[in-house]
CSV table of N, CA and C and ligand atoms in Angstrom, one decimal:
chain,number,residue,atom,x,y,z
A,1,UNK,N,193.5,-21.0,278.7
A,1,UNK,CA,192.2,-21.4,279.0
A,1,UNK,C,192.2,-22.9,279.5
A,2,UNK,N,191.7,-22.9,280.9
A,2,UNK,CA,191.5,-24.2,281.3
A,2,UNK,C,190.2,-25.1,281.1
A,3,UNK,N,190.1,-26.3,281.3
A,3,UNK,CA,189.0,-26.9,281.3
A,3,UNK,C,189.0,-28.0,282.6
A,4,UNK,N,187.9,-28.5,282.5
A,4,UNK,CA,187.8,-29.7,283.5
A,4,UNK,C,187.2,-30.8,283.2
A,5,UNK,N,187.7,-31.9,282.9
A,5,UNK,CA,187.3,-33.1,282.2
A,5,UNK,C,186.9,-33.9,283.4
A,6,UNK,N,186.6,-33.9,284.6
A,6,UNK,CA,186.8,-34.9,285.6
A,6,UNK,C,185.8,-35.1,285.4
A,7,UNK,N,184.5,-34.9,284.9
A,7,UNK,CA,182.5,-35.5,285.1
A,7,UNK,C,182.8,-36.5,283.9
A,8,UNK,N,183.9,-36.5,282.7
A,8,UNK,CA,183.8,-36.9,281.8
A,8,UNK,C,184.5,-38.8,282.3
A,9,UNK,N,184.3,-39.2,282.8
A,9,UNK,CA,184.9,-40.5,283.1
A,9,UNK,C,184.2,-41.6,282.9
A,10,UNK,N,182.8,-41.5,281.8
A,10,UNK,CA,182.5,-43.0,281.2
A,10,UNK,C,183.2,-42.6,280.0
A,11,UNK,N,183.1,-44.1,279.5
A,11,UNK,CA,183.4,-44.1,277.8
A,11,UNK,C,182.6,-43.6,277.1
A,12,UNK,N,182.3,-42.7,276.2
A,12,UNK,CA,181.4,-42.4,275.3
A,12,UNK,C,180.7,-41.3,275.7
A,13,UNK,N,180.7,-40.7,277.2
A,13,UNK,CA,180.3,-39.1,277.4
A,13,UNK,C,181.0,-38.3,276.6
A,14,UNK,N,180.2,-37.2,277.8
A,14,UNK,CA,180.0,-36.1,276.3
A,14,UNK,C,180.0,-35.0,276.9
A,15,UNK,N,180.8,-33.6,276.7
A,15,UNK,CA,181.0,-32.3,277.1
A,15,UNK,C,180.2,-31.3,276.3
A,16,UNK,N,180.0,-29.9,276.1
A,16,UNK,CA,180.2,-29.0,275.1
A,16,UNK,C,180.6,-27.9,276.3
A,17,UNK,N,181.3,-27.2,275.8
A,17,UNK,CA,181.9,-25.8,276.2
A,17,UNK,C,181.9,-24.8,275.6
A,18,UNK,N,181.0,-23.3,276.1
A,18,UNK,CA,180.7,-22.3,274.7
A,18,UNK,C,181.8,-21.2,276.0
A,19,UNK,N,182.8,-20.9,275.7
A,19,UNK,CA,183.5,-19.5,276.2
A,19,UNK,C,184.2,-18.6,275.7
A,20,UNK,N,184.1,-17.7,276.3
A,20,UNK,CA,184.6,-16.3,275.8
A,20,UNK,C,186.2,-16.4,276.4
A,21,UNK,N,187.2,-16.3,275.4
A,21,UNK,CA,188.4,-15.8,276.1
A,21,UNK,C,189.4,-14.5,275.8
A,22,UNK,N,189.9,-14.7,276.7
A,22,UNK,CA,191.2,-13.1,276.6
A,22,UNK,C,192.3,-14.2,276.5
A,23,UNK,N,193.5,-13.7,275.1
A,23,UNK,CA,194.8,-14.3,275.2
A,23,UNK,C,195.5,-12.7,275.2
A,24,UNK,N,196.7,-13.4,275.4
A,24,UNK,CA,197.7,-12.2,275.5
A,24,UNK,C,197.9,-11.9,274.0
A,25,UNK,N,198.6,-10.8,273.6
A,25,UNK,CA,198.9,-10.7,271.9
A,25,UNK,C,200.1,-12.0,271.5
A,26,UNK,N,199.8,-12.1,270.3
A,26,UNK,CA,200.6,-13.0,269.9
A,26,UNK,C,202.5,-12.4,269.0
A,27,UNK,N,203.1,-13.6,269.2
A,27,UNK,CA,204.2,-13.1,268.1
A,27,UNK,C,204.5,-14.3,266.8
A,28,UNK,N,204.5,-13.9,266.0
A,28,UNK,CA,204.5,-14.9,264.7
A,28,UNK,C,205.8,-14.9,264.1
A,29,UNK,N,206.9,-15.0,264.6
A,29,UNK,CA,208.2,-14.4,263.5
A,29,UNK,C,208.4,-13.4,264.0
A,30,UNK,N,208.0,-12.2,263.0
A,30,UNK,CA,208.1,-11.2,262.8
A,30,UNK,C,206.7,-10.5,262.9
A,31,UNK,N,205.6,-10.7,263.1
A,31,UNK,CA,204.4,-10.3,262.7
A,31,UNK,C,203.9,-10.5,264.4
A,32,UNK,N,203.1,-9.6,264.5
A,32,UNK,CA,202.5,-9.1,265.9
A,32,UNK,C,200.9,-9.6,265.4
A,33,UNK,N,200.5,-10.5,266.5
A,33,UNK,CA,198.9,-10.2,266.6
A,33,UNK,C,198.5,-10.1,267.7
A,34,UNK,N,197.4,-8.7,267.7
A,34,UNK,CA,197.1,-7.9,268.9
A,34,UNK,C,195.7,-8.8,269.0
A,35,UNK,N,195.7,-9.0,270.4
A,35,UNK,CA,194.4,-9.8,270.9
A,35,UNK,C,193.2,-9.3,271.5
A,36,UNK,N,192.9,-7.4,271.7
A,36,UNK,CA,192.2,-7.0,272.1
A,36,UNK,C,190.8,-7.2,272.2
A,37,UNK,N,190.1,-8.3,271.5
A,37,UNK,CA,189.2,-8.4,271.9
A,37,UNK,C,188.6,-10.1,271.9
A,38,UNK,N,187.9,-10.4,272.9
A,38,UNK,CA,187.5,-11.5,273.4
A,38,UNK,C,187.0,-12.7,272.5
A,39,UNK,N,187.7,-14.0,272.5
A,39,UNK,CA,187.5,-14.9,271.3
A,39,UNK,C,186.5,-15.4,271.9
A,40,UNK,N,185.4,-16.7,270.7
A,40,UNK,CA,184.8,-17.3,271.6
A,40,UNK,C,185.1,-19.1,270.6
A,41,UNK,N,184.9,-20.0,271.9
A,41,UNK,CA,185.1,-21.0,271.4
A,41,UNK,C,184.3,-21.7,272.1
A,42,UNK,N,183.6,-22.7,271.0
A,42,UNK,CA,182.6,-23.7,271.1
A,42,UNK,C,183.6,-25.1,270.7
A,43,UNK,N,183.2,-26.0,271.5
A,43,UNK,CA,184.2,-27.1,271.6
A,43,UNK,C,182.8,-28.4,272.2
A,44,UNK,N,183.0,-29.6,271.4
A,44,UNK,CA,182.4,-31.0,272.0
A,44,UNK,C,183.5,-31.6,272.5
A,45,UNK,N,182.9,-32.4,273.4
A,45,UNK,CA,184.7,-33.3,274.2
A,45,UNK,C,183.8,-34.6,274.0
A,46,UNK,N,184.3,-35.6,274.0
A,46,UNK,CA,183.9,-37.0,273.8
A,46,UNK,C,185.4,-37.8,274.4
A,47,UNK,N,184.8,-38.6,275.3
A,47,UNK,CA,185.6,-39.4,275.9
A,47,UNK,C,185.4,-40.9,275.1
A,48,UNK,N,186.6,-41.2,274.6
A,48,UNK,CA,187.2,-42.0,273.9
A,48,UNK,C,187.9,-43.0,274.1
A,49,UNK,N,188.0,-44.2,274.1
A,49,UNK,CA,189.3,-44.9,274.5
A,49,UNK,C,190.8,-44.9,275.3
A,50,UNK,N,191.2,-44.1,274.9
A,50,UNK,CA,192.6,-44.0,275.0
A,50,UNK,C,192.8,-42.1,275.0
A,51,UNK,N,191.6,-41.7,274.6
A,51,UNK,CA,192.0,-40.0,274.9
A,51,UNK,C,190.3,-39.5,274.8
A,52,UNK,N,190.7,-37.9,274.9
A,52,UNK,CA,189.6,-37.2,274.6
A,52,UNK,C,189.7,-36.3,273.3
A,53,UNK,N,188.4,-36.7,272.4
A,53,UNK,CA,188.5,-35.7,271.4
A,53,UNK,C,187.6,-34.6,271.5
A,54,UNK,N,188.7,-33.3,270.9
A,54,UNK,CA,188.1,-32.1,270.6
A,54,UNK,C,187.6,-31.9,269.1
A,55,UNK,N,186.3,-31.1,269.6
A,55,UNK,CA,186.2,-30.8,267.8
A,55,UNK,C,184.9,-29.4,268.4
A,56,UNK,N,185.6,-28.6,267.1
A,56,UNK,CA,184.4,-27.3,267.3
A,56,UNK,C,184.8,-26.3,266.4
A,57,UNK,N,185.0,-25.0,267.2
A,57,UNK,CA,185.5,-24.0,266.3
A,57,UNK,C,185.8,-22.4,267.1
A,58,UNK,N,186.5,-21.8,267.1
A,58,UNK,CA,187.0,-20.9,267.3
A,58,UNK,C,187.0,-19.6,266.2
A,59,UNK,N,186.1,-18.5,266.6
A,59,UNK,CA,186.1,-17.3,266.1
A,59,UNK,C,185.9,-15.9,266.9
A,60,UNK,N,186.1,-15.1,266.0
A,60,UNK,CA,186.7,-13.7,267.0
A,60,UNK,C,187.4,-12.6,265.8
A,61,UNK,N,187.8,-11.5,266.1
A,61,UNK,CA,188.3,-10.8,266.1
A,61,UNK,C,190.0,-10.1,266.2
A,62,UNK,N,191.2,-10.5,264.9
A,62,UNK,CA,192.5,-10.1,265.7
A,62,UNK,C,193.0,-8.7,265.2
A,63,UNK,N,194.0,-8.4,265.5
A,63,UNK,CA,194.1,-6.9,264.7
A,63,UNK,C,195.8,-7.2,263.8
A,64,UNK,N,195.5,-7.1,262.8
A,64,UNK,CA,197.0,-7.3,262.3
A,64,UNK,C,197.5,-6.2,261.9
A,65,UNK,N,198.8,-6.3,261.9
A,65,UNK,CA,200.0,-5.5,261.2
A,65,UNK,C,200.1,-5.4,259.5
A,66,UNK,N,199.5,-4.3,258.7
A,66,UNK,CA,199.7,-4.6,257.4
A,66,UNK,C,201.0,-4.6,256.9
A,67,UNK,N,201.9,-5.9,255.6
A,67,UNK,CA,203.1,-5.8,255.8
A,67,UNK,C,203.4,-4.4,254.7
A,68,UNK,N,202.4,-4.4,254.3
A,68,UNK,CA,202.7,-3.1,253.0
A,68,UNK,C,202.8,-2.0,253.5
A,69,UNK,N,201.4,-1.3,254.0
A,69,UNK,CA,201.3,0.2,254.6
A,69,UNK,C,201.7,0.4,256.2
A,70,UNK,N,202.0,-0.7,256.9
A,70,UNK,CA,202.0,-1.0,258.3
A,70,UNK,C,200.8,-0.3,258.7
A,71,UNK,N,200.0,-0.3,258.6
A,71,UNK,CA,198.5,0.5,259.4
A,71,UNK,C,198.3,-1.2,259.8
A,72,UNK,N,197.5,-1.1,261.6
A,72,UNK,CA,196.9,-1.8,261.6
A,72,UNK,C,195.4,-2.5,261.3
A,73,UNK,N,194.7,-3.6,261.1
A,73,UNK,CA,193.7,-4.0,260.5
A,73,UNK,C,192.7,-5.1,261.1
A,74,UNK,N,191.7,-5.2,261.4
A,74,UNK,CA,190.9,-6.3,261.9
A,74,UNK,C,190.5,-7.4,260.9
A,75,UNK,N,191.0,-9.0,261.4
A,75,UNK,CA,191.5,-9.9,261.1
A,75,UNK,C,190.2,-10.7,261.8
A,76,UNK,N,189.1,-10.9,260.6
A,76,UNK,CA,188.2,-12.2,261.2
A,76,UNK,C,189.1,-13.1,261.3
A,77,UNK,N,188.5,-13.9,262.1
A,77,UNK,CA,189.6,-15.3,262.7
A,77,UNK,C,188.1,-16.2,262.5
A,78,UNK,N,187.8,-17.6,262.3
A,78,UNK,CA,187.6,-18.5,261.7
A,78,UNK,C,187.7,-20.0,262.0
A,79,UNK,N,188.4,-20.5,262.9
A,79,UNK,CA,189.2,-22.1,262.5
A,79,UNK,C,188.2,-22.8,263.2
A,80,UNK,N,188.5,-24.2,262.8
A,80,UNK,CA,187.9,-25.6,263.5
A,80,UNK,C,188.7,-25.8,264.2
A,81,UNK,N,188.5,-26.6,265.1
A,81,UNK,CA,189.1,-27.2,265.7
A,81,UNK,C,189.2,-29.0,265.8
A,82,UNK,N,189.9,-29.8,265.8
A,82,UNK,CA,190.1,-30.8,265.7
A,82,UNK,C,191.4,-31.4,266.5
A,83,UNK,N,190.8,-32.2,267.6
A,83,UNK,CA,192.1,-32.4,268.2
A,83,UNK,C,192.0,-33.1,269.2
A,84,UNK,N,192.7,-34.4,269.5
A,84,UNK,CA,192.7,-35.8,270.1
A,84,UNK,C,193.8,-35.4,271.5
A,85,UNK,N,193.0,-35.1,272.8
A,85,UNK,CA,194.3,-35.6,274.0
A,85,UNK,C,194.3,-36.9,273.9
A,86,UNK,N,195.6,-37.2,274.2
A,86,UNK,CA,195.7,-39.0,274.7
A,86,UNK,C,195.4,-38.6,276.0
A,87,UNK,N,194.8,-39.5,276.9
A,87,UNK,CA,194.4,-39.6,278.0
A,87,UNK,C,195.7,-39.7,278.7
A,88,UNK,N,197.1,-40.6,278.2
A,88,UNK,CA,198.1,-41.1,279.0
A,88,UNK,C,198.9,-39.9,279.0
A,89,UNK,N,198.5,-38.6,278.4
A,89,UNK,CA,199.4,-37.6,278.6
A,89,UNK,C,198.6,-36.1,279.3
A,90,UNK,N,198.0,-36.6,279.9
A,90,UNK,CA,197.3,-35.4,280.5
A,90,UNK,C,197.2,-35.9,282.1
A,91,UNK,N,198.1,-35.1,282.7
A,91,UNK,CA,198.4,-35.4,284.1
A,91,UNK,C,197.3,-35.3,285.2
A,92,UNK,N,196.3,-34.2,285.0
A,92,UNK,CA,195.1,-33.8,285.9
A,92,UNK,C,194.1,-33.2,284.9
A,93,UNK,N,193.1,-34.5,285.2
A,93,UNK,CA,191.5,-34.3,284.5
A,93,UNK,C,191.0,-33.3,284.8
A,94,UNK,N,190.8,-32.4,286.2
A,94,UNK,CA,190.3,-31.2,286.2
A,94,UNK,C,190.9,-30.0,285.7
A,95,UNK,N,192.0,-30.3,285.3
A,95,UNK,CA,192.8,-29.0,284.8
A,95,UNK,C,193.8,-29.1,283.9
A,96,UNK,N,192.9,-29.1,282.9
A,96,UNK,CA,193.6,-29.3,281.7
A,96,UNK,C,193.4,-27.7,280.7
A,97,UNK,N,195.2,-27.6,280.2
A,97,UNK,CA,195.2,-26.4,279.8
A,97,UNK,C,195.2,-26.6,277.8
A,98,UNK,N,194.2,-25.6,277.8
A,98,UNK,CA,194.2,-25.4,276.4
A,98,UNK,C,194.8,-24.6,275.2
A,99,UNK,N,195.6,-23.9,276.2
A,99,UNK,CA,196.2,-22.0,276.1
A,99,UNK,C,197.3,-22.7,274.4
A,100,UNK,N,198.0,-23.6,274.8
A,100,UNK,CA,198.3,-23.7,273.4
A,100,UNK,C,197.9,-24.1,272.3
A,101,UNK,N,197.1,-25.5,272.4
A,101,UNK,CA,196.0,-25.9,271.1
A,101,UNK,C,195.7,-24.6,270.4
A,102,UNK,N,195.0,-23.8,271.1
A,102,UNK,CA,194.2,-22.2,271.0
A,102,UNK,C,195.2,-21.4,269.9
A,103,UNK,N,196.3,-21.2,270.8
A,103,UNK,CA,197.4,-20.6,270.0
A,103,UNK,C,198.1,-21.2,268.8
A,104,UNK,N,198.2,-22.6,268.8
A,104,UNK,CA,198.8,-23.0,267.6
A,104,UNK,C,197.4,-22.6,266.4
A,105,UNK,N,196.5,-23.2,266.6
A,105,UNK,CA,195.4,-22.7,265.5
A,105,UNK,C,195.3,-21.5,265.1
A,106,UNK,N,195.4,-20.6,266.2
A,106,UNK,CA,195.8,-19.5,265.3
A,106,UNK,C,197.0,-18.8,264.8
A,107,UNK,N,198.0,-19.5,264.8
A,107,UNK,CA,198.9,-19.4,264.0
A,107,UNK,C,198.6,-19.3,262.6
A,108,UNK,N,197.8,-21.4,262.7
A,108,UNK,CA,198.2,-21.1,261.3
A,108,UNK,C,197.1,-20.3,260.6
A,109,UNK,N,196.1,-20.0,261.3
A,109,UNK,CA,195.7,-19.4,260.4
A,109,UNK,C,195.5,-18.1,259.8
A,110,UNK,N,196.5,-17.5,260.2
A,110,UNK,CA,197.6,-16.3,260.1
A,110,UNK,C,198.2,-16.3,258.9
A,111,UNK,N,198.0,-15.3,257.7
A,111,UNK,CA,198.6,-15.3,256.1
A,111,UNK,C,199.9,-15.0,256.5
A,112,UNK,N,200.8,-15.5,256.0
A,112,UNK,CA,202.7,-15.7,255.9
A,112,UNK,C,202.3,-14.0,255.7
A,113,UNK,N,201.8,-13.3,254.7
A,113,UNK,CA,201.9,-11.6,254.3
A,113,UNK,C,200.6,-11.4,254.4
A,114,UNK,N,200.9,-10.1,255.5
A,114,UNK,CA,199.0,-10.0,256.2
A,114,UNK,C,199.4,-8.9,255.1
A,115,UNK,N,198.3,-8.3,254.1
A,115,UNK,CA,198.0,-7.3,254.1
A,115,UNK,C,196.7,-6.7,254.1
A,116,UNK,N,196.2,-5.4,254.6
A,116,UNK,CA,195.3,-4.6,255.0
A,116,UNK,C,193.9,-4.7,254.1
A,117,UNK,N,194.3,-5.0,252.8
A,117,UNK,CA,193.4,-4.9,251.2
A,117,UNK,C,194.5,-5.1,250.4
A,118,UNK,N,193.5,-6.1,249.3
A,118,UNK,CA,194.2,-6.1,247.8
A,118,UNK,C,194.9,-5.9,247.4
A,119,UNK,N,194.1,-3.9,247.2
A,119,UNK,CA,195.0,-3.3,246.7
A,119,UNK,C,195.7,-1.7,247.5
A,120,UNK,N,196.2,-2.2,248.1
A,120,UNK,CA,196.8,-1.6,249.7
A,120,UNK,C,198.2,-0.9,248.4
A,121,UNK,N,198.4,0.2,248.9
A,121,UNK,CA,199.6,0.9,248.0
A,121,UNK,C,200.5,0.8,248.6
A,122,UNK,N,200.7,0.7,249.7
A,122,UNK,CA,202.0,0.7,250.9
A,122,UNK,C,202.3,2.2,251.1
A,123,UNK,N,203.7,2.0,251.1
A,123,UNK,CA,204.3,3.0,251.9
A,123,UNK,C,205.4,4.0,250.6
A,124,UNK,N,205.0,5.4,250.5
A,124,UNK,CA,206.3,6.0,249.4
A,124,UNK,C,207.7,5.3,250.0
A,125,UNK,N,208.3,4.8,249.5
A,125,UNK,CA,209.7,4.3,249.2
A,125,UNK,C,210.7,5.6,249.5
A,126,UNK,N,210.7,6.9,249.3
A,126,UNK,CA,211.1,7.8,249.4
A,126,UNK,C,210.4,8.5,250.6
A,127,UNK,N,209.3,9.1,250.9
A,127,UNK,CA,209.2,9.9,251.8
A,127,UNK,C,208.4,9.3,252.7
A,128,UNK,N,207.8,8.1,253.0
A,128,UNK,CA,207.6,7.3,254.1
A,128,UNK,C,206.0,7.5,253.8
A,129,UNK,N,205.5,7.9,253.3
A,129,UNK,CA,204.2,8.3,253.7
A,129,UNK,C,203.1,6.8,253.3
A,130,UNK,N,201.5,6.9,253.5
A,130,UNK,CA,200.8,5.6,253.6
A,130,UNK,C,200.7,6.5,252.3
A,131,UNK,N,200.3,6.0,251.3
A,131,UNK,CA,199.9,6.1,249.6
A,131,UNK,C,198.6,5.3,249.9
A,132,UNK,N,197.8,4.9,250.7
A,132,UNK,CA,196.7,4.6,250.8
A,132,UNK,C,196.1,6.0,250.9
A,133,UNK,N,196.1,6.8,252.0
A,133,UNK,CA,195.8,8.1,252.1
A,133,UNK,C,196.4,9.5,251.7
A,134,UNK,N,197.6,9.5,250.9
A,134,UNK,CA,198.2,10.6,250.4
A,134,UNK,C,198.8,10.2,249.1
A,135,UNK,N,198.8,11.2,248.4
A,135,UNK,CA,199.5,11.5,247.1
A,135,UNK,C,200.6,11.9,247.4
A,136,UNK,N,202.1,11.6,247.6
A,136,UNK,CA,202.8,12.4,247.7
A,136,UNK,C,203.3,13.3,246.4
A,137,UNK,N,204.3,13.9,246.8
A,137,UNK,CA,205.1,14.5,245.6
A,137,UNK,C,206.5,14.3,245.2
A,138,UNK,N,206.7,13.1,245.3
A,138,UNK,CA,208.3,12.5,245.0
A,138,UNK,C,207.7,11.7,243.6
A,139,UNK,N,208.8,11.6,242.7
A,139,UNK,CA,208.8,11.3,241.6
A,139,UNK,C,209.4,9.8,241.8
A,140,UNK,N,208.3,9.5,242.0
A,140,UNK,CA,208.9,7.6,242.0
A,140,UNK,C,209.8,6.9,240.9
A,141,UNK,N,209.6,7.7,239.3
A,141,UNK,CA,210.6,7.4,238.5
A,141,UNK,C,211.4,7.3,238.4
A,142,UNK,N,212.5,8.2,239.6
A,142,UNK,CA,213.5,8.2,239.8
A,142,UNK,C,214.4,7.5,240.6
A,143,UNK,N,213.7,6.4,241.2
A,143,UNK,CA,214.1,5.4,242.3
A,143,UNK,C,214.8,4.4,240.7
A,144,UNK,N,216.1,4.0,241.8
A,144,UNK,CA,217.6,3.7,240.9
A,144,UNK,C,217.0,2.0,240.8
A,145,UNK,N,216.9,1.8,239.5
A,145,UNK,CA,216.2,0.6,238.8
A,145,UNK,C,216.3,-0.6,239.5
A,146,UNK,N,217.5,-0.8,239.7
A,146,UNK,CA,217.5,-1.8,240.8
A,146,UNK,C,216.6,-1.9,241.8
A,147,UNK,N,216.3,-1.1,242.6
A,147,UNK,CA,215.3,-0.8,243.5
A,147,UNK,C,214.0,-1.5,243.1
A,148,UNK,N,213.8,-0.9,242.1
A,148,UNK,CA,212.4,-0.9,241.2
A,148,UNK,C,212.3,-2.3,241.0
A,149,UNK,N,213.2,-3.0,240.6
A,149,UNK,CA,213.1,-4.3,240.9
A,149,UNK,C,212.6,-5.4,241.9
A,150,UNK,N,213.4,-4.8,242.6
A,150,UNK,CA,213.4,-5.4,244.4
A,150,UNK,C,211.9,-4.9,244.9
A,151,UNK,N,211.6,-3.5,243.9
A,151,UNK,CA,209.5,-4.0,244.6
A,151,UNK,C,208.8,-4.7,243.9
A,152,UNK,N,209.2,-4.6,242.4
A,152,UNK,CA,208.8,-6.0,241.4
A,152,UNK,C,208.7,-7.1,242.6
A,153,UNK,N,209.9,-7.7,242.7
A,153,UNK,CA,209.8,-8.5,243.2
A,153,UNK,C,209.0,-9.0,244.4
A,154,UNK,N,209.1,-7.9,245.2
A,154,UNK,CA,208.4,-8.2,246.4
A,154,UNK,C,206.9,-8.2,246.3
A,155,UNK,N,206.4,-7.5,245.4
A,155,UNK,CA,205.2,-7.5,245.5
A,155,UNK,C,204.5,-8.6,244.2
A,156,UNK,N,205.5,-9.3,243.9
A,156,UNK,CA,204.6,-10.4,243.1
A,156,UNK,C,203.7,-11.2,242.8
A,157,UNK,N,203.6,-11.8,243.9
A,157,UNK,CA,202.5,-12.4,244.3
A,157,UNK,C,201.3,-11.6,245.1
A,158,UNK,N,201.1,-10.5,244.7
A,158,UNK,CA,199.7,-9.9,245.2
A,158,UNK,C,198.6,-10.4,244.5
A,159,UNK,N,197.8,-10.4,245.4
A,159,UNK,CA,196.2,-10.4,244.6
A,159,UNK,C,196.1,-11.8,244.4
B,201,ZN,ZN1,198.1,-1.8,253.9
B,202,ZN,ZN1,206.7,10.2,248.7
C-alpha cells in the first residue's frame, strides 16, 4: 500500500486515510496466513518536525491454520497502529510504501499457537482423523506412554 504525503509540507498538517486493501498471504515461520479478504485501515498522518507520524488502526478478516486439528479458521485481526517516519529516511513524499509497517503489525499480532477453539480436539494420533468431527475407533490407551507424554506436553499450555 502506497501513500502520498506531498500536500503534507507545513508543520503541523494533517492527513486521514480510510482504505480497503488486498495483501498477498502471509508466512510466519511455519504458520501460513491466508489474506483473502480485503483489510481496512484508517490512519492520521501529522507532519512533525523531523518525521511523519502514524497512528490509527487496522482491521479485517485472516484465515488461519489450526496447529491442533489443521482445519482452517477466520482470524479477526484488530491492531493499532503507531508509528513515526523520519522524514530523513523517506526518499519520495509522493510514494511512500506502507506494505511492510502493515505486515509487521500483523505479525505480531498473530498467536505463536493459532488454535481454531479452546477446546479444539485435534487430530487422532493414530488414524489421522479431525476428533472435532469424528469419534474414531482406535483405542488411544494404547499409544506407548512415552508418546502420551509428548501430548502432555505439548498441549500444556491450553486454555
Ligand atoms: Zn482445531
Ligand atoms: Zn483414530
Amino acid at each position: 500500500m502506497k501513500i502520498n504525503l506531498g500536500c503534507l509540507t507545513d508543520l503541523g498538517s494533517h492527513k486521514s486515510i480510510k482504505k480497503q486493501i488486498e495483501l498477498p498471504d502471509l508466512i510466519n515461520g511455519y504458520q501460513e496466513i491466508e489474506t483473502p479478504f480485503p483489510l481496512q485501515i484508517n490512519l492520521d498522518i501529522y507532519n512533525t518536525k523531523d518525521s511523519f507520524m502514524l497512528t490509527g488502526e487496522l482491521t479485517g478478516r485472516l484465515l488461519l491454520t489450526c496447529s491442533r486439528c489443521l482445519d482452517k479458521f477466520s482470524f479477526e485481526l484488530k491492531v493499532s497502529i503507531n508509528e513515526e517516519l523520519l522524514k530523513s529516511e523517506i526518499p519520495d513524499l509522493e510514494n511512500i510504501d506502507l506494505t511492510n509497517i502493515i505486515v509487521e503489525h500483523i505479525l505480531l499480532e498473530i498467536p505463536m499457537k493459532t488454535v481454531c477453539r479452546g477446546n479444539c480436539q485435534g487430530l487422532c494420533p493414530l488414524c489421522g482423523r479431525n476428533l472435532n468431527n469424528v469419534q474414531c475407533d482406535c483405542s488411544r490407551e494404547k499409544i506407548d506412554p512415552r508418546l502420551l507424554k509428548l501430548k502432555d506436553f505439548f498441549s500444556r499450555d491450553d486454555d
